[in-house]
C-alpha cells in the first residue's frame, strides 16, 4: 500500500516540474511583451510619428476650421502626448461665439475638436453695418456685415446690459413664426418705463410694448391681427391690456403737402 503511494507521488513529480516550467515561460513571455511595449511607446513618443498629423473640427458654422485650429494652438509640430485637453478647451471657449468646446485624442495622431457655438438671436444696426447679437447678450463688433440678415430682428439703440439681456430672453421665448414676423425693434425708453420698445412688423403694423411683459403678450399677436382689417394699418399697444390705434393718413398727406409748399417758396 505504502509502496503504491510512493510510486504515485514519483509519477506526479515530472508533471509538477512541467507545470512550473510552463508558468515560468508564461511569466517570461509577459515580461518580454511589457519590456518591448515600453520600448515601442518610448520610441513612438520621441519620434515624429507622435506629432499631430490630422485635426478635424465638428459643429462649427460661424468660425472656419482654420480659425479654430489656430485658436487652439495645435500644430503639426505638437506632440500628441503634450495636448492638454482642458487648457485647449478653455482657449476655444474664450472666443466670443463659442459656447462649449471639447477635445478628443484619436490615436495614433489625430485630434478632434467638437464645438458648440452661441446662437445669433438678432442684429444691431450701427451706421451702415449690422452687428450680431448673441444669446449670451454679447454684441460682436468684429463680426459686422453690410448684408441684412434674413428672418432676424434688427435692433436699434440697444447696448450691452440688462435691457439687452432682457430683450434676448424675451425673443428666445417667442415661437419662431412670431419671431420671423418682426422686422425691427427700437429701444424707446420712457420716463415711466425704461424697458419700453417699439416694433415694426413685416406685415406693416407697429407694436408698442414693454419688455416686462413682451413675450407673454406678443404670443397673442396672430390672434390680435386676425381681428383687424389687414388694409388698415396702425399701432397695436400691448403695454397695458391691448388696443389698436389706426394711422392717420390724412395727417401724413397734409404734412407732405406742407413740405412741398415750403420747398417751392
CSV table of C-alpha atoms in Angstrom, one decimal:
chain,number,residue,atom,x,y,z
A,1,UNK,CA,0.0,0.0,0.0
A,2,UNK,CA,2.7,2.4,1.0
A,3,UNK,CA,4.8,1.4,-1.9
A,4,UNK,CA,2.0,2.1,-4.2
A,5,UNK,CA,1.6,5.6,-2.8
A,6,UNK,CA,5.3,6.4,-3.2
A,7,UNK,CA,5.2,5.3,-6.8
A,8,UNK,CA,2.2,7.5,-7.5
A,9,UNK,CA,4.0,10.5,-5.9
A,10,UNK,CA,7.0,9.9,-8.0
A,11,UNK,CA,4.9,9.8,-11.1
A,12,UNK,CA,3.5,13.2,-10.3
A,13,UNK,CA,6.9,14.9,-9.9
A,14,UNK,CA,7.6,15.2,-13.7
A,15,UNK,CA,4.1,16.7,-14.1
A,16,UNK,CA,4.7,19.3,-11.3
A,17,UNK,CA,8.0,20.3,-12.9
A,18,UNK,CA,6.3,20.7,-16.3
A,19,UNK,CA,3.6,22.9,-14.8
A,20,UNK,CA,6.3,25.1,-13.1
A,21,UNK,CA,8.2,25.4,-16.3
A,22,UNK,CA,5.2,26.5,-18.2
A,23,UNK,CA,4.3,29.1,-15.6
A,24,UNK,CA,7.9,30.4,-15.7
A,25,UNK,CA,7.7,30.6,-19.5
A,26,UNK,CA,4.5,32.5,-19.4
A,27,UNK,CA,6.0,35.0,-16.9
A,28,UNK,CA,9.0,35.4,-19.1
A,29,UNK,CA,6.8,36.0,-22.3
A,30,UNK,CA,4.7,38.5,-20.3
A,31,UNK,CA,7.8,40.4,-19.1
A,32,UNK,CA,9.2,40.4,-22.6
A,33,UNK,CA,6.0,41.8,-24.0
A,34,UNK,CA,5.9,44.5,-21.4
A,35,UNK,CA,9.5,45.3,-22.0
A,36,UNK,CA,9.2,45.7,-25.8
A,37,UNK,CA,5.9,47.6,-25.4
A,38,UNK,CA,7.6,50.1,-23.2
A,39,UNK,CA,10.4,50.4,-25.8
A,40,UNK,CA,7.8,50.9,-28.6
A,41,UNK,CA,5.9,53.6,-26.5
A,42,UNK,CA,9.1,55.4,-25.7
A,43,UNK,CA,10.3,55.3,-29.2
A,44,UNK,CA,6.9,56.5,-30.5
A,45,UNK,CA,6.7,59.3,-28.1
A,46,UNK,CA,10.1,60.6,-29.0
A,47,UNK,CA,9.7,60.2,-32.8
A,48,UNK,CA,7.9,62.4,-35.3
A,49,UNK,CA,5.3,59.7,-35.5
A,50,UNK,CA,3.8,61.1,-32.3
A,51,UNK,CA,3.2,64.5,-33.7
A,52,UNK,CA,-0.3,65.6,-34.6
A,53,UNK,CA,-1.0,64.8,-38.2
A,54,UNK,CA,-4.7,65.4,-38.6
A,55,UNK,CA,-7.1,67.9,-36.9
A,56,UNK,CA,-10.8,67.7,-37.5
A,57,UNK,CA,-13.4,70.2,-36.4
A,58,UNK,CA,-17.0,69.4,-35.8
A,59,UNK,CA,-20.0,71.7,-35.0
A,60,UNK,CA,-18.7,75.0,-36.3
A,61,UNK,CA,-20.7,77.3,-38.5
A,62,UNK,CA,-19.5,80.9,-37.8
A,63,UNK,CA,-15.8,80.0,-37.4
A,64,UNK,CA,-13.8,78.3,-40.1
A,65,UNK,CA,-11.8,75.2,-39.3
A,66,UNK,CA,-8.6,77.2,-39.8
A,67,UNK,CA,-9.7,79.8,-37.3
A,68,UNK,CA,-10.5,77.3,-34.6
A,69,UNK,CA,-7.3,75.3,-35.2
A,70,UNK,CA,-5.2,78.5,-34.9
A,71,UNK,CA,-7.0,79.5,-31.7
A,72,UNK,CA,-6.4,76.0,-30.2
A,73,UNK,CA,-2.6,76.4,-30.7
A,74,UNK,CA,-2.2,72.9,-32.0
A,75,UNK,CA,0.1,72.5,-35.0
A,76,UNK,CA,1.7,69.6,-36.8
A,77,UNK,CA,4.7,70.1,-34.5
A,78,UNK,CA,2.6,69.4,-31.4
A,79,UNK,CA,3.4,66.2,-29.7
A,80,UNK,CA,0.1,64.3,-29.1
A,81,UNK,CA,1.3,63.4,-25.6
A,82,UNK,CA,1.6,67.1,-24.8
A,83,UNK,CA,-2.0,68.0,-25.8
A,84,UNK,CA,-3.8,69.3,-22.6
A,85,UNK,CA,-7.5,69.0,-23.5
A,86,UNK,CA,-8.8,71.2,-20.6
A,87,UNK,CA,-6.4,74.0,-21.5
A,88,UNK,CA,-7.2,74.0,-25.2
A,89,UNK,CA,-11.0,73.8,-24.5
A,90,UNK,CA,-10.6,76.9,-22.3
A,91,UNK,CA,-8.8,78.8,-25.1
A,92,UNK,CA,-11.5,78.0,-27.6
A,93,UNK,CA,-14.3,79.0,-25.1
A,94,UNK,CA,-12.7,82.4,-24.8
A,95,UNK,CA,-13.8,83.1,-28.4
A,96,UNK,CA,-16.9,85.3,-28.4
A,97,UNK,CA,-19.1,82.8,-30.3
A,98,UNK,CA,-18.0,79.6,-28.8
A,99,UNK,CA,-20.3,78.3,-26.1
A,100,UNK,CA,-18.6,74.9,-25.5
A,101,UNK,CA,-15.5,73.1,-26.8
A,102,UNK,CA,-14.3,69.6,-26.3
A,103,UNK,CA,-11.2,67.7,-27.5
A,104,UNK,CA,-10.8,64.1,-28.2
A,105,UNK,CA,-7.5,62.4,-29.0
A,106,UNK,CA,-7.8,59.6,-31.6
A,107,UNK,CA,-4.6,57.5,-31.8
A,108,UNK,CA,-2.2,57.4,-33.3
A,109,UNK,CA,-2.0,61.1,-34.3
A,110,UNK,CA,-5.5,62.7,-34.8
A,111,UNK,CA,-7.2,65.4,-32.7
A,112,UNK,CA,-10.9,66.0,-33.0
A,113,UNK,CA,-12.3,69.4,-31.9
A,114,UNK,CA,-16.0,69.5,-31.1
A,115,UNK,CA,-17.6,72.9,-30.6
A,116,UNK,CA,-21.0,74.4,-29.9
A,117,UNK,CA,-21.5,78.0,-30.9
A,118,UNK,CA,-23.6,80.6,-29.3
A,119,UNK,CA,-26.8,81.3,-31.3
A,120,UNK,CA,-27.2,84.6,-33.1
A,121,UNK,CA,-30.6,86.0,-31.8
A,122,UNK,CA,-30.7,89.3,-33.6
A,123,UNK,CA,-28.6,92.0,-35.3
A,124,UNK,CA,-27.9,95.5,-34.1
A,125,UNK,CA,-27.9,98.3,-36.7
A,126,UNK,CA,-24.9,100.5,-36.4
A,127,UNK,CA,-24.3,103.1,-39.2
A,128,UNK,CA,-24.4,101.0,-42.4
A,129,UNK,CA,-23.4,97.8,-40.6
A,130,UNK,CA,-25.3,95.0,-38.7
A,131,UNK,CA,-23.6,93.6,-35.6
A,132,UNK,CA,-24.6,90.1,-34.5
A,133,UNK,CA,-26.2,89.9,-31.0
A,134,UNK,CA,-25.6,86.6,-29.3
A,135,UNK,CA,-27.8,84.6,-26.9
A,136,UNK,CA,-25.4,85.5,-24.1
A,137,UNK,CA,-26.0,89.2,-24.6
A,138,UNK,CA,-22.7,90.0,-26.3
A,139,UNK,CA,-22.6,92.3,-29.4
A,140,UNK,CA,-19.9,91.2,-31.8
A,141,UNK,CA,-18.3,94.4,-33.1
A,142,UNK,CA,-15.7,92.4,-35.1
A,143,UNK,CA,-18.3,90.4,-37.0
A,144,UNK,CA,-20.2,93.2,-38.7
A,145,UNK,CA,-21.9,92.7,-42.0
A,146,UNK,CA,-23.5,95.1,-44.5
A,147,UNK,CA,-26.0,92.4,-45.7
A,148,UNK,CA,-29.3,92.5,-44.0
A,149,UNK,CA,-29.8,89.0,-42.4
A,150,UNK,CA,-33.0,87.1,-43.3
A,151,UNK,CA,-35.5,86.2,-40.6
A,152,UNK,CA,-33.6,88.0,-37.9
A,153,UNK,CA,-34.9,91.0,-36.0
A,154,UNK,CA,-32.9,94.2,-36.4
A,155,UNK,CA,-32.3,96.1,-33.2
A,156,UNK,CA,-31.8,99.9,-32.9
A,157,UNK,CA,-30.3,101.9,-30.0
A,158,UNK,CA,-29.6,98.9,-27.8
A,159,UNK,CA,-26.4,98.5,-25.7
A,160,UNK,CA,-24.9,95.6,-23.8
A,161,UNK,CA,-26.5,95.4,-20.4
A,162,UNK,CA,-29.7,94.5,-18.5
A,163,UNK,CA,-32.1,95.8,-21.1
A,164,UNK,CA,-30.5,93.9,-24.0
A,165,UNK,CA,-30.3,90.8,-21.8
A,166,UNK,CA,-34.0,91.0,-21.2
A,167,UNK,CA,-34.7,91.6,-24.8
A,168,UNK,CA,-32.8,88.5,-25.8
A,169,UNK,CA,-34.5,86.5,-23.1
A,170,UNK,CA,-37.9,87.5,-24.4
A,171,UNK,CA,-37.1,86.8,-28.0
A,172,UNK,CA,-35.9,83.3,-27.2
A,173,UNK,CA,-39.3,82.5,-25.6
A,174,UNK,CA,-41.3,83.6,-28.7
A,175,UNK,CA,-42.5,81.0,-31.2
A,176,UNK,CA,-40.4,81.1,-34.5
A,177,UNK,CA,-43.4,82.2,-36.6
A,178,UNK,CA,-43.8,85.3,-34.5
A,179,UNK,CA,-40.1,86.0,-34.2
A,180,UNK,CA,-39.8,85.8,-38.0
A,181,UNK,CA,-42.6,88.3,-38.4
A,182,UNK,CA,-40.6,91.0,-36.6
A,183,UNK,CA,-38.7,93.4,-38.8
A,184,UNK,CA,-37.3,96.0,-36.4
A,185,UNK,CA,-37.1,96.5,-32.7
A,186,UNK,CA,-36.3,100.0,-31.4
A,187,UNK,CA,-35.4,100.7,-27.8
A,188,UNK,CA,-37.5,103.7,-26.9
A,189,UNK,CA,-37.5,104.2,-23.1
A,190,UNK,CA,-40.0,106.4,-21.4
A,191,UNK,CA,-39.7,108.3,-18.1
A,192,UNK,CA,-42.2,105.8,-16.6
A,193,UNK,CA,-40.7,102.7,-18.3
A,194,UNK,CA,-37.1,102.2,-19.1
A,195,UNK,CA,-38.0,98.9,-20.8
A,196,UNK,CA,-40.3,100.3,-23.5
A,197,UNK,CA,-39.7,99.2,-27.0
A,198,UNK,CA,-41.3,99.8,-30.4
A,199,UNK,CA,-41.6,97.1,-33.0
A,200,UNK,CA,-42.2,97.3,-36.8
A,201,UNK,CA,-43.7,94.1,-38.2
A,202,UNK,CA,-43.2,92.6,-41.6
A,203,UNK,CA,-47.0,92.9,-42.2
A,204,UNK,CA,-47.0,96.7,-41.7
A,205,UNK,CA,-48.2,97.0,-38.2
A,206,UNK,CA,-46.4,98.8,-35.4
A,207,UNK,CA,-46.3,97.4,-31.8
A,208,UNK,CA,-45.8,99.4,-28.6
A,209,UNK,CA,-44.7,97.2,-25.7
A,210,UNK,CA,-42.7,96.8,-22.6
A,211,UNK,CA,-40.1,94.2,-22.1
A,212,UNK,CA,-41.5,93.3,-18.7
A,213,UNK,CA,-44.4,91.5,-20.4
A,214,UNK,CA,-43.3,91.4,-24.0
A,215,UNK,CA,-43.2,87.6,-24.8
A,216,UNK,CA,-46.3,87.0,-22.6
A,217,UNK,CA,-48.4,89.4,-24.7
A,218,UNK,CA,-46.7,89.0,-28.0
A,219,UNK,CA,-47.7,85.4,-28.3
A,220,UNK,CA,-51.2,86.7,-28.9
A,221,UNK,CA,-50.1,88.8,-31.9
A,222,UNK,CA,-51.6,86.4,-34.6
A,223,UNK,CA,-54.9,86.4,-32.8
A,224,UNK,CA,-54.9,90.2,-32.5
A,225,UNK,CA,-54.2,90.9,-36.1
A,226,UNK,CA,-56.8,88.3,-37.3
A,227,UNK,CA,-59.4,90.6,-35.8
A,228,UNK,CA,-58.1,93.7,-37.6
A,229,UNK,CA,-58.6,95.0,-41.2
A,230,UNK,CA,-55.3,94.0,-43.0
A,231,UNK,CA,-55.6,97.1,-45.2
A,232,UNK,CA,-55.9,99.4,-42.2
A,233,UNK,CA,-52.5,99.6,-40.5
A,234,UNK,CA,-51.8,101.2,-37.2
A,235,UNK,CA,-50.2,100.8,-33.7
A,236,UNK,CA,-51.0,97.8,-31.5
A,237,UNK,CA,-50.4,98.8,-27.9
A,238,UNK,CA,-49.5,95.9,-25.6
A,239,UNK,CA,-48.3,98.0,-22.7
A,240,UNK,CA,-51.4,97.9,-20.6
A,241,UNK,CA,-54.0,95.5,-22.0
A,242,UNK,CA,-54.1,95.6,-25.8
A,243,UNK,CA,-55.7,98.0,-28.1
A,244,UNK,CA,-55.4,99.2,-31.7
A,245,UNK,CA,-55.0,102.8,-33.0
A,246,UNK,CA,-55.0,103.3,-36.8
A,247,UNK,CA,-52.5,105.5,-38.5
A,248,UNK,CA,-54.0,108.8,-39.7
A,249,UNK,CA,-53.1,109.1,-43.4
A,250,UNK,CA,-54.8,112.4,-43.9
A,251,UNK,CA,-52.4,114.0,-41.4
A,252,UNK,CA,-49.4,112.4,-43.1
A,253,UNK,CA,-50.6,113.6,-46.5
A,254,UNK,CA,-51.1,117.1,-45.2
A,255,UNK,CA,-47.6,117.2,-43.9
A,256,UNK,CA,-46.2,116.1,-47.2
A,257,UNK,CA,-48.1,118.9,-49.0
A,258,UNK,CA,-46.8,121.4,-46.5
A,259,UNK,CA,-43.2,120.2,-47.0
A,260,UNK,CA,-43.7,120.6,-50.8
A,261,UNK,CA,-45.1,124.1,-50.5
A,262,UNK,CA,-42.2,125.1,-48.3
A,263,UNK,CA,-39.8,123.8,-50.9
A,264,UNK,CA,-41.4,125.9,-53.7
A,265,UNK,CA,-41.0,129.1,-51.7
